Amino acid sequence: MSNDSLELEGGCYCGAVRYRFHGKSQAAYFCHCEQCRKITGTAHASNMQVKPSDVQWLCGENSVSTFDCPSERYFSNAFCSKCGSGLPFLSKSRQWMFVPIGSLDNAPDDLISMNIFWDDRANWYDDGLTQKKCPGFPDEE
Ligand SMILES: [Zn+2]
Ligand SMILES: [Zn+2]
């Protein structure tokens, strides 16, 4: 895991919302829990845990929608109200911010340090990783 202080920018797909992160990653992981799979619509969430004061909105903060999960395990979610992309969100305690790593413009190679809720991972995940790797769309045959 990277121990360096990072200076990164990110935003949503449509560009309405932009933010800057300047600080250290407290932890960065793939979360395979059921809630993260539902909320991202894919195999796992990819989140970096940071101090809220290390994230600054550059533009579009009023386009950030939030959803607070009633369950205890998951905290909440934030997304662009125009394009639906995941964006940094505060924990219920407001102690931490979780930055969806895919929303960053770039990130260091060694950012991810663990897979959490590994035993809850999708039953189709391990097999999927072993399948054919295509550099782009599959060839039309
Ligand atoms: Zn957007
Ligand atoms: Zn999770």
mmCIF file of C-alpha atoms and ligand atoms in Angstrom:
data_model
loop_
_atom_site.group_PDB
_atom_site.id
_atom_site.type_symbol
_atom_site.label_atom_id
_atom_site.label_comp_id
_atom_site.label_asym_id
_atom_site.label_seq_id
_atom_site.Cartn_x
_atom_site.Cartn_y
_atom_site.Cartn_z
ATOM 1 C CA MET A 1 0.000 0.000 0.000
ATOM 2 C CA SER A 2 1.169 3.476 -0.800
ATOM 3 C CA ASN A 3 2.218 5.431 2.300
ATOM 4 C CA ASP A 4 2.938 8.581 0.352
ATOM 5 C CA SER A 5 0.817 11.665 0.520
ATOM 6 C CA LEU A 6 -1.259 11.621 -2.641
ATOM 7 C CA GLU A 7 -2.493 14.467 -4.766
ATOM 8 C CA LEU A 8 -5.252 13.213 -7.036
ATOM 9 C CA GLU A 9 -8.257 14.516 -8.914
ATOM 10 C CA GLY A 10 -11.431 12.794 -9.867
ATOM 11 C CA GLY A 11 -14.991 13.284 -10.974
ATOM 12 C CA CYS A 12 -18.065 11.732 -12.497
ATOM 13 C CA TYR A 13 -18.377 10.455 -16.043
ATOM 14 C CA CYS A 14 -20.353 13.438 -17.386
ATOM 15 C CA GLY A 15 -17.938 15.964 -15.868
ATOM 16 C CA ALA A 16 -20.531 17.890 -13.836
ATOM 17 C CA VAL A 17 -18.807 17.020 -10.560
ATOM 18 C CA ARG A 18 -15.066 17.307 -9.912
ATOM 19 C CA TYR A 19 -13.070 16.922 -6.719
ATOM 20 C CA ARG A 20 -9.493 16.969 -5.488
ATOM 21 C CA PHE A 21 -7.949 14.663 -2.914
ATOM 22 C CA HIS A 22 -4.774 15.653 -1.099
ATOM 23 C CA GLY A 23 -3.686 13.422 1.765
ATOM 24 C CA LYS A 24 -2.969 9.838 2.684
ATOM 25 C CA SER A 25 -5.015 6.765 1.979
ATOM 26 C CA GLN A 26 -5.972 5.174 5.307
ATOM 27 C CA ALA A 27 -6.983 1.996 3.520
ATOM 28 C CA ALA A 28 -7.966 1.043 0.007
ATOM 29 C CA TYR A 29 -9.791 -2.130 -0.854
ATOM 30 C CA PHE A 30 -12.147 -4.089 -2.997
ATOM 31 C CA CYS A 31 -15.272 -4.719 -0.915
ATOM 32 C CA HIS A 32 -17.161 -7.823 -1.976
ATOM 33 C CA CYS A 33 -20.096 -7.512 0.441
ATOM 34 C CA GLU A 34 -23.622 -7.886 -0.906
ATOM 35 C CA GLN A 35 -24.486 -4.240 -0.296
ATOM 36 C CA CYS A 36 -21.481 -3.000 -2.260
ATOM 37 C CA ARG A 37 -22.327 -5.360 -5.113
ATOM 38 C CA LYS A 38 -25.897 -4.033 -5.235
ATOM 39 C CA ILE A 39 -24.947 -0.387 -4.959
ATOM 40 C CA THR A 40 -22.252 -0.575 -7.649
ATOM 41 C CA GLY A 41 -24.092 -3.093 -9.832
ATOM 42 C CA THR A 42 -20.901 -5.093 -10.236
ATOM 43 C CA ALA A 43 -18.649 -7.645 -8.518
ATOM 44 C CA HIS A 44 -17.198 -5.371 -5.856
ATOM 45 C CA ALA A 45 -16.786 -1.783 -4.734
ATOM 46 C CA SER A 46 -13.301 -0.218 -4.949
ATOM 47 C CA ASN A 47 -12.973 2.341 -2.180
ATOM 48 C CA MET A 48 -10.234 4.421 -0.598
ATOM 49 C CA GLN A 49 -10.847 5.508 2.998
ATOM 50 C CA VAL A 50 -9.669 9.059 3.677
ATOM 51 C CA LYS A 51 -10.122 11.977 6.043
ATOM 52 C CA PRO A 52 -13.107 14.103 4.944
ATOM 53 C CA SER A 53 -11.027 17.292 5.200
ATOM 54 C CA ASP A 54 -8.673 15.889 2.526
ATOM 55 C CA VAL A 55 -11.408 16.017 -0.144
ATOM 56 C CA GLN A 56 -12.384 19.306 -1.766
ATOM 57 C CA TRP A 57 -15.196 19.679 -4.267
ATOM 58 C CA LEU A 58 -13.957 21.654 -7.283
ATOM 59 C CA CYS A 59 -17.308 21.954 -9.046
ATOM 60 C CA GLY A 60 -20.796 20.504 -9.153
ATOM 61 C CA GLU A 61 -21.230 19.810 -5.441
ATOM 62 C CA ASN A 62 -24.945 20.643 -5.801
ATOM 63 C CA SER A 63 -25.232 17.790 -8.346
ATOM 64 C CA VAL A 64 -24.111 15.230 -5.745
ATOM 65 C CA SER A 65 -27.022 13.084 -4.561
ATOM 66 C CA THR A 66 -26.699 10.915 -1.490
ATOM 67 C CA PHE A 67 -28.472 7.825 -0.294
ATOM 68 C CA ASP A 68 -28.195 6.645 3.301
ATOM 69 C CA CYS A 69 -28.531 2.906 3.681
ATOM 70 C CA PRO A 70 -30.659 1.980 6.667
ATOM 71 C CA SER A 71 -28.458 -1.012 7.463
ATOM 72 C CA GLU A 72 -25.585 -0.719 9.878
ATOM 73 C CA ARG A 73 -22.985 -2.405 7.764
ATOM 74 C CA TYR A 74 -23.027 -0.042 4.853
ATOM 75 C CA PHE A 75 -22.907 3.660 5.395
ATOM 76 C CA SER A 76 -24.262 5.611 2.463
ATOM 77 C CA ASN A 77 -23.665 6.296 -1.176
ATOM 78 C CA ALA A 78 -23.133 9.393 -3.274
ATOM 79 C CA PHE A 79 -23.537 9.787 -7.005
ATOM 80 C CA CYS A 80 -23.889 12.396 -9.721
ATOM 81 C CA SER A 81 -27.573 13.241 -10.152
ATOM 82 C CA LYS A 82 -26.986 13.685 -13.909
ATOM 83 C CA CYS A 83 -24.982 10.587 -14.884
ATOM 84 C CA GLY A 84 -25.203 8.334 -11.809
ATOM 85 C CA SER A 85 -21.443 7.878 -11.356
ATOM 86 C CA GLY A 86 -20.233 7.057 -7.851
ATOM 87 C CA LEU A 87 -18.610 9.900 -5.939
ATOM 88 C CA PRO A 88 -16.935 10.337 -2.525
ATOM 89 C CA PHE A 89 -19.335 9.861 0.381
ATOM 90 C CA LEU A 90 -19.219 10.369 4.134
ATOM 91 C CA SER A 91 -19.577 7.557 6.624
ATOM 92 C CA LYS A 92 -22.602 7.772 8.904
ATOM 93 C CA SER A 93 -20.308 8.875 11.730
ATOM 94 C CA ARG A 94 -18.868 11.564 9.401
ATOM 95 C CA GLN A 95 -15.450 10.422 10.570
ATOM 96 C CA TRP A 96 -14.380 9.020 7.193
ATOM 97 C CA MET A 97 -14.885 9.679 3.558
ATOM 98 C CA PHE A 98 -14.899 6.856 1.031
ATOM 99 C CA VAL A 99 -13.587 7.698 -2.414
ATOM 100 C CA PRO A 100 -14.699 5.314 -5.188
ATOM 101 C CA ILE A 101 -11.335 4.609 -6.788
ATOM 102 C CA GLY A 102 -12.784 4.291 -10.287
ATOM 103 C CA SER A 103 -13.873 7.940 -10.076
ATOM 104 C CA LEU A 104 -10.227 9.072 -9.780
ATOM 105 C CA ASP A 105 -8.514 10.238 -12.961
ATOM 106 C CA ASN A 106 -5.495 8.147 -11.969
ATOM 107 C CA ALA A 107 -4.232 6.256 -8.937
ATOM 108 C CA PRO A 108 -0.949 4.599 -7.937
ATOM 109 C CA ASP A 109 -0.334 0.974 -8.957
ATOM 110 C CA ASP A 110 -0.033 -0.181 -5.351
ATOM 111 C CA LEU A 111 -3.076 1.630 -3.943
ATOM 112 C CA ILE A 112 -5.235 -1.419 -3.190
ATOM 113 C CA SER A 113 -4.123 -3.269 -0.066
ATOM 114 C CA MET A 114 -6.868 -5.818 0.534
ATOM 115 C CA ASN A 115 -10.068 -7.559 -0.444
ATOM 116 C CA ILE A 116 -12.688 -7.297 2.306
ATOM 117 C CA PHE A 117 -15.809 -9.405 2.803
ATOM 118 C CA TRP A 118 -13.959 -11.946 0.659
ATOM 119 C CA ASP A 119 -16.159 -14.798 1.858
ATOM 120 C CA ASP A 120 -19.235 -12.881 0.653
ATOM 121 C CA ARG A 121 -17.904 -12.471 -2.897
ATOM 122 C CA ALA A 122 -20.180 -13.310 -5.810
ATOM 123 C CA ASN A 123 -20.227 -17.017 -6.601
ATOM 124 C CA TRP A 124 -19.433 -16.176 -10.249
ATOM 125 C CA TYR A 125 -16.419 -13.982 -9.447
ATOM 126 C CA ASP A 126 -13.509 -16.462 -9.260
ATOM 127 C CA ASP A 127 -14.559 -18.289 -12.413
ATOM 128 C CA GLY A 128 -15.048 -14.992 -14.268
ATOM 129 C CA LEU A 129 -11.450 -13.971 -13.594
ATOM 130 C CA THR A 130 -10.167 -17.113 -15.298
ATOM 131 C CA GLN A 131 -12.019 -16.426 -18.556
ATOM 132 C CA LYS A 132 -10.561 -15.164 -21.832
ATOM 133 C CA LYS A 133 -8.948 -11.717 -21.676
ATOM 134 C CA CYS A 134 -9.766 -9.497 -24.680
ATOM 135 C CA PRO A 135 -7.879 -6.224 -25.226
ATOM 136 C CA GLY A 136 -11.138 -4.524 -26.242
ATOM 137 C CA PHE A 137 -14.534 -5.698 -27.407
ATOM 138 C CA PRO A 138 -14.502 -9.391 -28.307
ATOM 139 C CA ASP A 139 -13.827 -10.099 -31.975
ATOM 140 C CA GLU A 140 -16.922 -10.521 -34.047
ATOM 141 C CA GLU A 141 -16.917 -14.028 -35.364
HETATM 142 ZN ZN ZN B 1 -22.042 13.292 -13.814
HETATM 143 ZN ZN ZN B 2 -19.059 -3.515 1.086
#
